[in-house]
Short mmCIF file of C-alpha atoms in Angstrom, two decimals:
data_model
loop_
_atom_site.label_atom_id
_atom_site.label_comp_id
_atom_site.label_asym_id
_atom_site.label_seq_id
_atom_site.Cartn_x
_atom_site.Cartn_y
_atom_site.Cartn_z
CA MET T 1 271.04 -63.13 23.76
CA LEU T 2 272.61 -66.59 23.77
CA ASP T 3 272.04 -68.63 20.62
CA ILE T 4 273.30 -72.17 20.42
CA ARG T 5 273.23 -73.64 16.92
CA ASN T 6 273.95 -77.24 15.92
CA LEU T 7 276.40 -77.65 18.79
CA LYS T 8 278.37 -80.91 18.80
CA VAL T 9 280.72 -82.12 21.54
CA SER T 10 282.57 -85.42 21.77
CA TYR T 11 284.90 -86.91 24.35
CA GLY T 12 287.10 -89.14 22.22
CA LEU T 13 284.73 -91.32 20.22
CA THR T 14 281.74 -90.70 22.49
CA GLN T 15 279.37 -88.04 21.24
CA VAL T 16 278.00 -86.22 24.26
CA LEU T 17 276.08 -83.47 22.49
CA ARG T 18 274.72 -84.07 19.00
CA ASP T 19 273.44 -81.14 17.06
CA VAL T 20 271.85 -79.17 19.89
CA SER T 21 270.16 -75.86 19.11
CA PHE T 22 268.25 -73.54 21.42
CA SER T 23 268.38 -69.97 22.59
CA VAL T 24 268.16 -67.98 25.77
CA PRO T 25 266.41 -64.63 25.14
CA GLU T 26 267.65 -61.52 26.94
CA GLY T 27 266.15 -61.01 30.39
CA LYS T 28 264.58 -64.47 30.55
CA ILE T 29 265.18 -67.59 32.61
CA VAL T 30 265.45 -70.74 30.52
CA ALA T 31 265.74 -74.19 32.06
CA LEU T 32 267.68 -77.12 30.68
CA LEU T 33 266.42 -80.37 32.16
CA GLY T 34 267.51 -83.96 31.86
CA GLY T 35 268.63 -87.01 33.76
CA ASN T 36 272.15 -88.03 34.67
CA GLY T 37 274.43 -88.35 31.67
CA SER T 38 272.11 -86.44 29.36
CA GLY T 39 274.82 -83.86 28.62
CA LYS T 40 273.58 -80.94 30.74
CA THR T 41 276.85 -80.25 32.52
CA THR T 42 278.83 -80.73 29.30
CA MET T 43 276.53 -78.14 27.74
CA LEU T 44 277.31 -75.57 30.45
CA ASN T 45 281.02 -76.39 30.33
CA THR T 46 281.01 -75.85 26.57
CA LEU T 47 279.15 -72.56 27.02
CA THR T 48 281.88 -71.35 29.41
CA GLY T 49 284.96 -72.54 27.54
CA LEU T 50 285.95 -75.51 29.73
CA VAL T 51 285.11 -77.89 26.88
CA LYS T 52 285.78 -77.06 23.24
CA PRO T 53 282.96 -77.93 20.82
CA GLY T 54 283.56 -80.21 17.84
CA GLY T 55 281.17 -78.22 15.69
CA GLY T 56 278.33 -75.74 15.62
CA SER T 57 278.23 -72.23 16.97
CA ILE T 58 277.67 -70.33 20.19
CA LEU T 59 276.50 -66.80 19.55
CA PHE T 60 276.45 -64.41 22.48
CA GLN T 61 275.00 -60.99 21.67
CA GLY T 62 275.60 -61.86 18.04
CA GLN T 63 279.29 -62.64 18.53
CA GLU T 64 280.73 -66.08 17.81
CA CYS T 65 282.15 -67.61 20.99
CA ALA T 66 282.67 -71.27 20.05
CA GLY T 67 286.23 -72.27 20.95
CA ILE T 68 287.29 -69.12 22.85
CA ASP T 69 289.04 -69.42 26.23
CA ALA T 70 287.20 -69.69 29.52
CA SER T 71 288.55 -66.29 30.59
CA ASP T 72 287.14 -64.69 27.41
CA PHE T 73 283.69 -66.06 28.15
CA VAL T 74 283.89 -64.40 31.55
CA LYS T 75 285.07 -61.11 30.02
CA ARG T 76 282.19 -61.14 27.54
CA GLY T 77 279.72 -61.69 30.37
CA VAL T 78 278.90 -65.41 30.37
CA VAL T 79 279.66 -66.85 33.80
CA GLN T 80 278.96 -70.28 35.27
CA VAL T 81 277.98 -71.19 38.83
CA PRO T 82 279.28 -74.76 38.84
CA GLN T 83 277.63 -77.87 40.16
CA GLY T 84 278.73 -78.77 43.66
CA ARG T 85 279.55 -75.09 44.30
CA GLU T 86 283.34 -75.50 44.00
CA VAL T 87 284.19 -72.69 46.40
CA TRP T 88 287.84 -72.25 47.43
CA ALA T 89 287.49 -74.05 50.72
CA SER T 90 290.77 -72.90 52.26
CA MET T 91 290.20 -69.22 51.48
CA SER T 92 288.02 -66.64 53.19
CA VAL T 93 284.58 -65.65 51.91
CA ASP T 94 286.04 -62.21 51.15
CA ASP T 95 288.81 -63.72 49.03
CA ASN T 96 286.39 -66.04 47.24
CA LEU T 97 284.18 -63.12 46.26
CA GLU T 98 287.02 -60.76 45.35
CA LEU T 99 288.60 -63.35 43.07
CA GLY T 100 285.28 -63.62 41.26
CA ALA T 101 286.35 -60.30 39.76
CA ALA T 102 289.64 -61.79 38.52
CA THR T 103 289.10 -60.47 35.00
CA ARG T 104 288.25 -56.94 36.15
CA HIS T 105 290.62 -54.10 36.98
CA ASP T 106 288.25 -51.36 38.23
CA ARG T 107 289.08 -51.38 41.93
CA ALA T 108 286.32 -48.99 42.95
CA GLY T 109 283.71 -50.93 41.01
CA ILE T 110 284.82 -54.20 42.59
CA LYS T 111 284.46 -52.66 46.03
CA THR T 112 280.90 -51.44 45.43
CA ASP T 113 279.92 -54.76 43.90
CA LEU T 114 281.29 -56.60 46.93
CA ALA T 115 279.17 -54.41 49.22
CA GLU T 116 276.15 -55.10 47.03
CA ILE T 117 276.65 -58.84 47.26
CA TYR T 118 276.84 -58.63 51.04
CA GLU T 119 273.53 -56.75 50.88
CA LEU T 120 272.05 -59.53 48.78
CA PHE T 121 273.42 -62.22 51.12
CA PRO T 122 273.67 -60.65 54.60
CA LYS T 123 274.59 -64.07 56.05
CA LEU T 124 277.83 -64.04 54.11
CA LYS T 125 278.82 -60.67 55.52
CA VAL T 126 278.74 -62.14 59.02
CA HIS T 127 281.09 -64.92 57.92
CA ARG T 128 283.25 -62.84 55.59
CA ARG T 129 286.55 -63.74 57.27
CA ARG T 130 285.77 -67.42 57.72
CA ASN T 131 287.07 -70.07 55.34
CA ALA T 132 284.44 -70.85 52.73
CA GLY T 133 284.91 -74.57 53.36
CA SER T 134 283.55 -74.20 56.90
CA LEU T 135 280.18 -72.81 55.75
CA SER T 136 276.94 -74.78 55.30
CA GLY T 137 275.86 -76.02 51.88
CA GLY T 138 273.36 -73.20 51.41
CA GLU T 139 275.94 -70.58 52.41
CA GLN T 140 278.51 -72.09 50.06
CA GLN T 141 275.95 -71.85 47.28
CA MET T 142 275.61 -68.13 48.11
CA VAL T 143 279.40 -67.79 47.89
CA ALA T 144 279.38 -69.53 44.51
CA ILE T 145 276.61 -67.26 43.19
CA GLY T 146 278.20 -64.14 44.69
CA ARG T 147 281.55 -65.05 43.20
CA ALA T 148 279.97 -65.39 39.74
CA LEU T 149 278.17 -62.05 40.16
CA MET T 150 281.48 -60.33 40.95
CA ALA T 151 282.42 -60.80 37.29
CA ARG T 152 279.41 -58.59 36.36
CA PRO T 153 277.82 -61.23 34.14
CA LYS T 154 275.13 -60.51 31.58
CA CYS T 155 274.16 -64.15 31.37
CA LEU T 156 274.45 -66.51 34.34
CA LEU T 157 274.63 -70.27 33.80
CA MET T 158 273.65 -72.17 36.93
CA ASP T 159 274.34 -75.89 37.27
CA GLU T 160 271.92 -77.55 39.70
CA PRO T 161 271.89 -74.82 42.34
CA SER T 162 269.33 -76.79 44.36
CA ALA T 163 271.30 -80.04 44.52
CA GLY T 164 272.04 -81.26 48.02
CA LEU T 165 270.19 -78.44 49.80
CA ALA T 166 267.42 -78.77 52.40
CA PRO T 167 263.91 -77.96 51.07
CA SER T 168 263.68 -74.68 53.01
CA ILE T 169 267.03 -73.55 51.57
CA VAL T 170 265.86 -74.56 48.09
CA ALA T 171 262.93 -72.16 48.53
CA ASP T 172 265.40 -69.36 49.37
CA MET T 173 267.41 -70.29 46.30
CA VAL T 174 264.31 -69.96 44.12
CA ASP T 175 263.75 -66.47 45.55
CA THR T 176 267.39 -65.56 44.89
CA ILE T 177 267.19 -66.71 41.27
CA LEU T 178 264.01 -64.70 40.71
CA ALA T 179 265.57 -61.64 42.38
CA LEU T 180 268.65 -61.84 40.15
CA ASN T 181 266.45 -62.12 37.07
CA LYS T 182 264.44 -59.09 38.18
CA ARG T 183 267.70 -57.10 38.22
CA GLY T 184 268.01 -57.83 34.50
CA LEU T 185 270.21 -60.91 34.57
CA THR T 186 269.56 -63.52 31.88
CA ILE T 187 269.76 -67.02 33.34
CA LEU T 188 270.23 -70.50 31.91
CA LEU T 189 269.36 -72.96 34.64
CA VAL T 190 270.34 -76.61 34.54
CA GLU T 191 268.27 -78.69 36.94
CA GLN T 192 267.22 -82.17 37.88
CA ASN T 193 264.62 -80.71 40.25
CA ILE T 194 261.75 -80.06 37.87
CA GLY T 195 259.84 -78.16 40.59
CA VAL T 196 262.58 -75.54 40.85
CA ALA T 197 262.70 -75.17 37.07
CA ALA T 198 258.92 -74.81 36.84
CA ALA T 199 258.94 -72.19 39.62
CA VAL T 200 261.46 -69.85 37.98
CA ALA T 201 261.83 -70.53 34.27
CA GLU T 202 259.64 -69.37 31.42
CA TYR T 203 260.72 -72.01 29.01
CA ALA T 204 262.33 -75.41 29.35
CA HIS T 205 264.27 -77.72 27.09
CA ILE T 206 264.70 -81.36 27.94
CA LEU T 207 268.00 -82.92 27.01
CA GLN T 208 268.16 -86.64 26.45
CA SER T 209 271.26 -88.53 25.26
CA GLY T 210 272.79 -85.32 23.98
CA GLU T 211 269.78 -84.11 22.02
CA ILE T 212 266.91 -81.75 22.78
CA ALA T 213 264.03 -84.17 23.06
CA PHE T 214 261.28 -81.81 24.10
CA SER T 215 260.71 -78.08 24.56
CA ALA T 216 257.81 -76.42 26.29
CA PRO T 217 256.82 -73.52 28.56
CA ALA T 218 258.25 -74.40 31.96
CA PRO T 219 255.30 -73.78 34.31
CA GLY T 220 253.20 -76.53 32.72
CA LEU T 221 255.90 -79.17 32.99
CA VAL T 222 255.04 -80.40 36.47
CA ASP T 223 251.56 -81.31 35.26
CA ASN T 224 252.72 -83.11 32.15
CA PRO T 225 253.00 -86.79 33.05
CA ALA T 226 254.17 -87.76 29.58
CA VAL T 227 257.19 -85.50 29.93
CA LEU T 228 257.97 -86.68 33.42
CA SER T 229 257.81 -90.37 32.65
CA SER T 230 259.32 -90.49 29.21
CA TYR T 231 262.11 -87.95 29.51
CA LEU T 232 263.06 -87.86 33.14
CA GLY T 233 262.24 -91.44 34.00
CA ARG T 234 259.84 -90.69 36.84
CA MET V 1 329.61 -73.23 73.60
CA MET V 2 329.92 -76.22 71.30
CA LEU V 3 326.15 -76.67 71.38
CA SER V 4 325.33 -73.05 70.66
CA TYR V 5 327.75 -73.06 67.72
CA ILE V 6 326.20 -76.24 66.35
CA LEU V 7 322.71 -74.83 66.76
CA LEU V 8 323.64 -71.61 64.98
CA SER V 9 325.15 -73.40 62.02
CA GLY V 10 322.18 -75.77 62.02
CA VAL V 11 319.76 -72.85 61.86
CA THR V 12 321.78 -71.22 59.08
CA THR V 13 321.87 -74.27 56.81
CA GLY V 14 318.31 -74.99 57.90
CA ALA V 15 317.25 -71.58 56.59
CA LEU V 16 318.74 -72.50 53.21
CA TYR V 17 316.92 -75.85 53.19
CA ALA V 18 313.77 -73.96 54.12
CA LEU V 19 314.14 -71.81 51.01
CA VAL V 20 314.67 -74.85 48.79
CA ALA V 21 311.65 -76.47 50.48
CA LEU V 22 309.58 -73.30 49.90
CA GLY V 23 310.26 -73.61 46.18
CA ILE V 24 309.20 -77.27 46.20
CA VAL V 25 306.03 -76.49 48.16
CA ILE V 26 305.00 -73.55 45.96
CA VAL V 27 305.20 -75.69 42.82
CA ASN V 28 303.53 -78.66 44.50
CA LYS V 29 300.71 -76.54 45.92
CA ALA V 30 299.82 -75.03 42.58
CA THR V 31 300.43 -77.99 40.27
CA GLY V 32 300.33 -81.10 42.47
CA VAL V 33 303.75 -82.14 41.17
CA ILE V 34 307.10 -82.45 42.92
CA ASN V 35 309.70 -80.63 40.85
CA PHE V 36 312.71 -82.95 41.02
CA ALA V 37 314.78 -80.36 39.19
CA GLN V 38 314.51 -77.94 42.12
CA GLY V 39 318.02 -78.83 43.37
CA GLU V 40 319.59 -78.43 39.94
CA LEU V 41 317.74 -75.17 39.37
CA PHE V 42 319.24 -74.04 42.69
CA MET V 43 322.74 -75.13 41.55
CA PHE V 44 322.37 -73.56 38.11
CA SER V 45 321.21 -70.25 39.54
CA GLY V 46 324.22 -70.30 41.87
CA PHE V 47 326.58 -70.71 38.92
CA LEU V 48 324.74 -68.00 37.06
CA ALA V 49 325.37 -65.71 40.02
CA TRP V 50 329.01 -66.77 40.13
CA ALA V 51 329.43 -65.91 36.44
CA LEU V 52 327.82 -62.51 36.97
CA HIS V 53 329.69 -61.67 40.16
CA VAL V 54 333.13 -63.23 39.65
CA GLN V 55 333.53 -63.32 35.87
CA PHE V 56 331.76 -60.11 34.96
CA GLY V 57 332.44 -58.21 38.17
CA ILE V 58 328.86 -57.16 38.84
CA GLY V 59 328.22 -56.08 42.43
CA TYR V 60 326.64 -58.47 44.90
CA PRO V 61 323.23 -56.75 45.32
CA LEU V 62 322.70 -56.51 41.55
CA THR V 63 323.93 -60.09 41.17
CA LEU V 64 321.31 -61.21 43.65
CA VAL V 65 318.55 -59.43 41.72
CA LEU V 66 319.75 -60.74 38.35
CA ALA V 67 320.11 -64.29 39.67
CA ILE V 68 316.57 -64.18 41.04
CA ALA V 69 315.31 -62.91 37.68
CA GLY V 70 317.35 -65.61 35.90
CA GLY V 71 315.95 -68.23 38.26
CA PHE V 72 312.42 -67.04 37.49
CA LEU V 73 313.06 -67.45 33.76
CA LEU V 74 314.56 -70.92 34.29
CA GLY V 75 311.43 -71.88 36.24
CA VAL V 76 309.13 -70.61 33.51
CA MET V 77 311.16 -72.60 30.97
CA THR V 78 310.81 -75.72 33.13
CA ASP V 79 307.06 -75.15 33.12
CA ARG V 80 306.93 -74.73 29.35
CA ILE V 81 309.17 -77.72 28.62
CA ALA V 82 308.34 -80.24 31.33
CA PHE V 83 304.91 -79.33 32.68
CA GLN V 84 302.56 -77.67 30.17
CA PRO V 85 302.91 -80.26 27.39
CA LEU V 86 302.42 -83.12 29.87
CA LYS V 87 299.95 -81.77 32.39
CA ASN V 88 297.08 -83.91 31.10
CA VAL V 89 299.20 -87.07 31.07
CA ASP V 90 299.91 -89.15 34.18
CA VAL V 91 301.95 -87.91 37.11
CA VAL V 92 304.83 -90.34 36.57
CA SER V 93 305.58 -88.73 33.19
CA LEU V 94 305.54 -85.29 34.77
CA VAL V 95 307.91 -86.30 37.53
CA LEU V 96 310.24 -88.00 35.05
CA ALA V 97 310.21 -84.88 32.91
CA THR V 98 311.45 -82.83 35.89
CA VAL V 99 314.14 -85.46 36.51
CA GLY V 100 315.13 -85.03 32.85
CA ILE V 101 315.41 -81.26 33.35
CA ALA V 102 317.65 -81.94 36.35
CA PHE V 103 320.05 -84.07 34.28
CA ILE V 104 320.13 -81.52 31.46
CA LEU V 105 320.93 -78.66 33.85
CA ARG V 106 323.67 -80.68 35.53
CA GLY V 107 325.19 -81.56 32.16
CA VAL V 108 325.07 -77.99 30.92
CA ALA V 109 326.61 -76.73 34.16
CA ARG V 110 329.47 -79.23 33.79
CA VAL V 111 330.11 -78.11 30.24
CA ILE V 112 330.12 -74.40 31.09
CA TRP V 113 331.56 -74.30 34.57
CA GLY V 114 333.18 -77.72 35.03
CA GLY V 115 336.92 -78.33 34.78
CA LYS V 116 337.80 -75.30 36.86
CA GLY V 117 338.83 -77.36 39.86
CA ASP V 118 336.49 -79.27 42.14
CA TYR V 119 334.82 -76.27 43.69
CA LEU V 120 334.33 -72.71 42.64
CA THR V 121 334.71 -70.21 45.42
CA PHE V 122 332.24 -67.42 45.74
CA PRO V 123 333.67 -64.43 47.59
CA PRO V 124 331.82 -63.70 50.85
CA ILE V 125 329.80 -60.52 50.97
CA THR V 126 330.79 -59.88 54.55
CA SER V 127 334.15 -59.95 56.25
CA PRO V 128 335.39 -63.54 56.47
CA GLU V 129 336.68 -62.87 60.02
CA PRO V 130 334.54 -64.59 62.66
CA ILE V 131 333.06 -62.30 65.27
CA MET V 132 332.33 -63.18 68.88
CA ILE V 133 328.94 -62.44 70.35
CA GLY V 134 329.32 -63.37 73.99
CA GLU V 135 330.68 -66.88 73.95
CA ILE V 136 329.46 -67.74 70.46
CA MET V 137 331.69 -67.51 67.44
CA ILE V 138 329.78 -66.34 64.38
CA ILE V 139 330.81 -66.14 60.77
CA PRO V 140 329.15 -62.94 59.52
CA GLN V 141 328.06 -64.68 56.32
CA GLN V 142 325.84 -66.89 58.45
CA LEU V 143 324.03 -63.81 59.71
CA ALA V 144 323.68 -62.54 56.15
CA VAL V 145 322.16 -65.89 55.12
CA LEU V 146 319.74 -65.81 58.02
CA ALA V 147 318.71 -62.22 57.41
CA GLY V 148 318.25 -62.90 53.69
CA ALA V 149 316.19 -66.02 54.32
CA VAL V 150 313.93 -64.24 56.81
CA LEU V 151 313.43 -61.36 54.36
CA ILE V 152 312.46 -63.73 51.53
CA MET V 153 310.03 -65.60 53.77
CA ALA V 154 308.42 -62.33 54.83
CA LEU V 155 308.09 -61.27 51.20
CA PHE V 156 306.35 -64.55 50.42
CA TRP V 157 303.94 -64.17 53.25
CA LEU V 158 303.05 -60.69 52.04
CA PHE V 159 302.72 -61.96 48.46
CA PHE V 160 300.20 -64.66 49.33
CA ARG V 161 298.35 -62.56 51.85
CA TYR V 162 297.96 -59.27 50.03
CA THR V 163 298.53 -59.52 46.29
CA ARG V 164 296.02 -60.57 43.69
CA ALA V 165 298.54 -62.82 41.94
CA GLY V 166 299.26 -64.56 45.25
CA LYS V 167 295.58 -65.13 45.88
CA MET V 168 295.07 -66.40 42.35
CA MET V 169 297.84 -68.92 42.95
CA GLN V 170 296.18 -70.03 46.16
CA ALA V 171 292.81 -70.34 44.42
CA THR V 172 294.29 -72.37 41.57
CA ALA V 173 295.95 -74.70 44.08
CA ASP V 174 292.70 -75.04 46.04
CA ASN V 175 290.39 -75.71 43.08
CA ALA V 176 291.70 -75.23 39.55
CA LYS V 177 288.31 -75.70 37.88
CA ALA V 178 286.76 -72.89 39.90
CA ALA V 179 289.78 -70.73 39.09
CA THR V 180 289.27 -71.32 35.37
CA LEU V 181 285.57 -70.50 35.70
CA VAL V 182 286.18 -67.04 37.16
CA GLY V 183 288.56 -66.34 34.28
CA ILE V 184 291.94 -66.96 35.95
CA ARG V 185 294.41 -68.10 33.28
CA THR V 186 295.59 -71.19 35.11
CA ASP V 187 298.43 -71.98 32.70
CA ARG V 188 299.91 -68.59 33.56
CA ILE V 189 299.50 -69.39 37.24
CA TYR V 190 301.42 -72.66 36.75
CA ALA V 191 304.20 -70.76 34.98
CA LEU V 192 304.19 -68.22 37.82
CA ALA V 193 304.46 -71.05 40.38
CA PHE V 194 307.44 -72.63 38.64
CA GLY V 195 308.98 -69.18 38.19
CA THR V 196 308.63 -68.06 41.81
CA GLY V 197 309.61 -71.51 43.08
CA THR V 198 312.86 -71.28 41.15
CA ALA V 199 313.38 -67.61 42.03
CA VAL V 200 313.41 -68.61 45.71
CA ALA V 201 315.90 -71.35 44.93
CA ALA V 202 318.07 -68.78 43.13
CA ALA V 203 317.97 -66.45 46.13
CA ALA V 204 318.94 -69.37 48.36
CA ALA V 205 321.80 -70.28 46.03
CA VAL V 206 323.25 -66.76 46.04
CA LEU V 207 323.01 -66.63 49.83
CA ALA V 208 324.52 -70.10 50.19
CA ALA V 209 327.33 -69.85 47.64
CA PRO V 210 329.88 -68.05 49.85
CA LEU V 211 329.38 -70.67 52.58
CA THR V 212 329.13 -73.90 50.61
CA LEU V 213 331.21 -73.22 47.47
CA LEU V 214 329.81 -74.25 44.10
CA TYR V 215 330.05 -77.56 42.25
CA PRO V 216 327.83 -79.03 39.51
CA ASP V 217 326.68 -81.96 41.66
CA MET V 218 325.59 -79.88 44.64
CA GLY V 219 321.94 -79.82 43.51
CA PHE V 220 320.93 -83.31 44.53
CA SER V 221 322.14 -82.98 48.09
CA PHE V 222 320.26 -79.70 48.53
CA PHE V 223 317.19 -81.16 46.86
CA ILE V 224 317.10 -84.12 49.25
CA LYS V 225 317.40 -81.84 52.30
CA GLY V 226 314.83 -79.42 50.93
CA PHE V 227 312.50 -82.26 49.99
CA ALA V 228 312.88 -83.76 53.46
CA ALA V 229 312.00 -80.36 54.91
CA ALA V 230 308.98 -80.04 52.63
CA VAL V 231 307.77 -83.56 53.48
CA LEU V 232 308.28 -82.86 57.17
CA GLY V 233 306.19 -79.71 56.84
CA GLY V 234 303.45 -81.48 54.93
CA LEU V 235 304.31 -80.64 51.28
CA THR V 236 301.62 -78.00 50.90
CA SER V 237 302.26 -75.71 53.85
CA LEU V 238 304.55 -72.70 53.50
CA PRO V 239 305.13 -72.30 57.26
CA GLY V 240 305.59 -76.08 57.34
CA ALA V 241 308.40 -75.82 54.78
CA ILE V 242 310.18 -73.21 56.90
CA LEU V 243 309.76 -75.20 60.12
CA GLY V 244 310.81 -78.38 58.31
CA GLY V 245 313.92 -76.72 56.90
CA LEU V 246 315.05 -75.49 60.30
CA LEU V 247 314.45 -78.90 61.90
CA VAL V 248 316.34 -80.74 59.16
CA GLY V 249 319.22 -78.25 59.43
CA ILE V 250 319.44 -78.56 63.20
CA ALA V 251 319.11 -82.37 63.13
CA GLU V 252 321.88 -82.55 60.57
CA ALA V 253 324.18 -80.27 62.56
CA LEU V 254 323.56 -82.21 65.79
CA ALA V 255 324.14 -85.56 64.08
CA GLY V 256 327.33 -84.23 62.51
CA GLY V 257 328.56 -82.59 65.70
CA TYR V 258 327.83 -85.30 68.25
CA ILE V 259 327.71 -88.58 66.32
CA ALA V 260 329.70 -88.56 63.11
CA SER V 261 330.11 -86.02 60.36
CA SER V 262 329.39 -88.72 57.78
CA LEU V 263 325.83 -88.77 59.09
CA MET V 264 325.18 -85.24 57.82
CA GLU V 265 324.58 -86.39 54.26
CA VAL V 266 322.12 -89.12 55.17
CA SER V 267 320.13 -87.11 57.71
CA GLY V 268 317.77 -85.93 54.97
CA PHE V 269 316.91 -89.48 53.96
CA VAL V 270 316.39 -90.48 57.58
CA VAL V 271 313.96 -87.59 58.08
CA ILE V 272 311.98 -88.51 54.94
CA MET V 273 311.68 -92.14 56.06
CA LEU V 274 310.69 -91.31 59.61
CA VAL V 275 308.04 -88.80 58.52
CA LEU V 276 306.53 -91.15 55.96
CA VAL V 277 306.31 -93.95 58.51
CA ILE V 278 305.13 -91.98 61.53
CA MET V 279 303.03 -89.11 60.16
CA PRO V 280 302.55 -89.30 56.41
CA SER V 281 300.83 -85.91 56.17
CA GLY V 282 303.70 -84.08 57.85
CA LEU V 283 303.64 -81.56 60.68
CA LEU V 284 301.40 -78.95 59.09
CA GLY V 285 300.12 -80.75 56.01
CA ALA V 286 296.54 -81.09 54.89
CA ARG V 287 295.05 -84.35 56.13
CA ARG V 288 294.31 -85.74 52.71
CA LEU V 289 296.08 -87.50 49.92
CA ARG V 290 297.52 -85.56 47.05
CA ARG V 291 299.17 -86.73 43.93
CA VAL V 292 302.94 -86.74 44.35
#
């Protein structure tokens, strides 16, 4: 569904991604792992139009997307749940979710989707009029995911959804990711938490200094000491 | 009686400052930049209205609408010329660019409308005869200014509370990256912010013109009062801008009425200094630093 071929990104003279190729098949969860500074976030930002690539191609459902605007990525169905959640802290949960549908104009559809998201995250419904900034980290993560879902994505790119959450909340997050995938959503998951990746993803790519250093089925990764020590520095 | 008259005129000019402050706050909220051309945009829109109303004989209501539309376009042009090309550069360049716009507008206004005497008079929309309500003498134009200002503020409140465009502006101001990620075209939002900010200034100018007369150098004085009001209100708060405007207007009227009329011009500076020293985040401002 999402095919990345020979993607190159530089910030000034610094090459952040060098010749990266991998794909995310339709209906699957693929994990992208790597330490700090390995280029994971740059990868997601390039795949959602925040960063323009210096070369290579991004094919989504066979269509070339390299270089198109962020809003066009959203319209085509590629939506990012950013690292650190980035909710609109001074706006209500309702407003946060409704603005997730900023590129849509079907009022009735937006309304049903909003109801569906409150079904998926009943906690949010209770707090729907509260400012998103006043919610807990786990609840803000739900807002961030719900907001992305309001765009009716076909492919969801999640940047470290487990970061900064308590272990019990991380377990809920794993369930949420699996539930979204079961509904047919294709997911590219960027993680530092290898346990989360192994629990949800089918396949994993390890990014190191802007290159794919290793690729393997995800469930086996936790038992692979060579991978852990050499690529993630643990 | 003296006091009530002073208060009324303070509230009236205060309402005008509040509108100028609203324009400053809207732009600052969305873009993080103080538009130093706000006063000149106000002045220019006023002259535009004068040309439409006095030179071309267009009726006052239509003049108001056209001036607001013209102000919106001027704001969008400011965005395209002074903000978009520089938004990734440092703040000082952005601020200087708005100062440059201010000088250009003042120069152009002098060329077009200068040399027609010191002040251009704008005919009042209401009868110039003062009316007495109880003991208070009121110039009807003051009531028109107040009513207009209240109407514009109400429209703004509705805009931010109920429209999608208003909410998109709020979201962009709150977190621009998140706004981009949901597909909001943030450069259009910035243009919209500059446009609406200037449209408010234009409305204020058309309301103010019959009371204050028009002259090419009027912009700076209104900018300083409006900026003082915005700073007093906290620079990012719309209700704060309105409250700030009224307080600056009343303070100025009291200083002029009871101390010396020469104090009226400096009252804005005094307010800015006091606020920055005593409560840097203003009355209703967010308790955090923003780029100014």
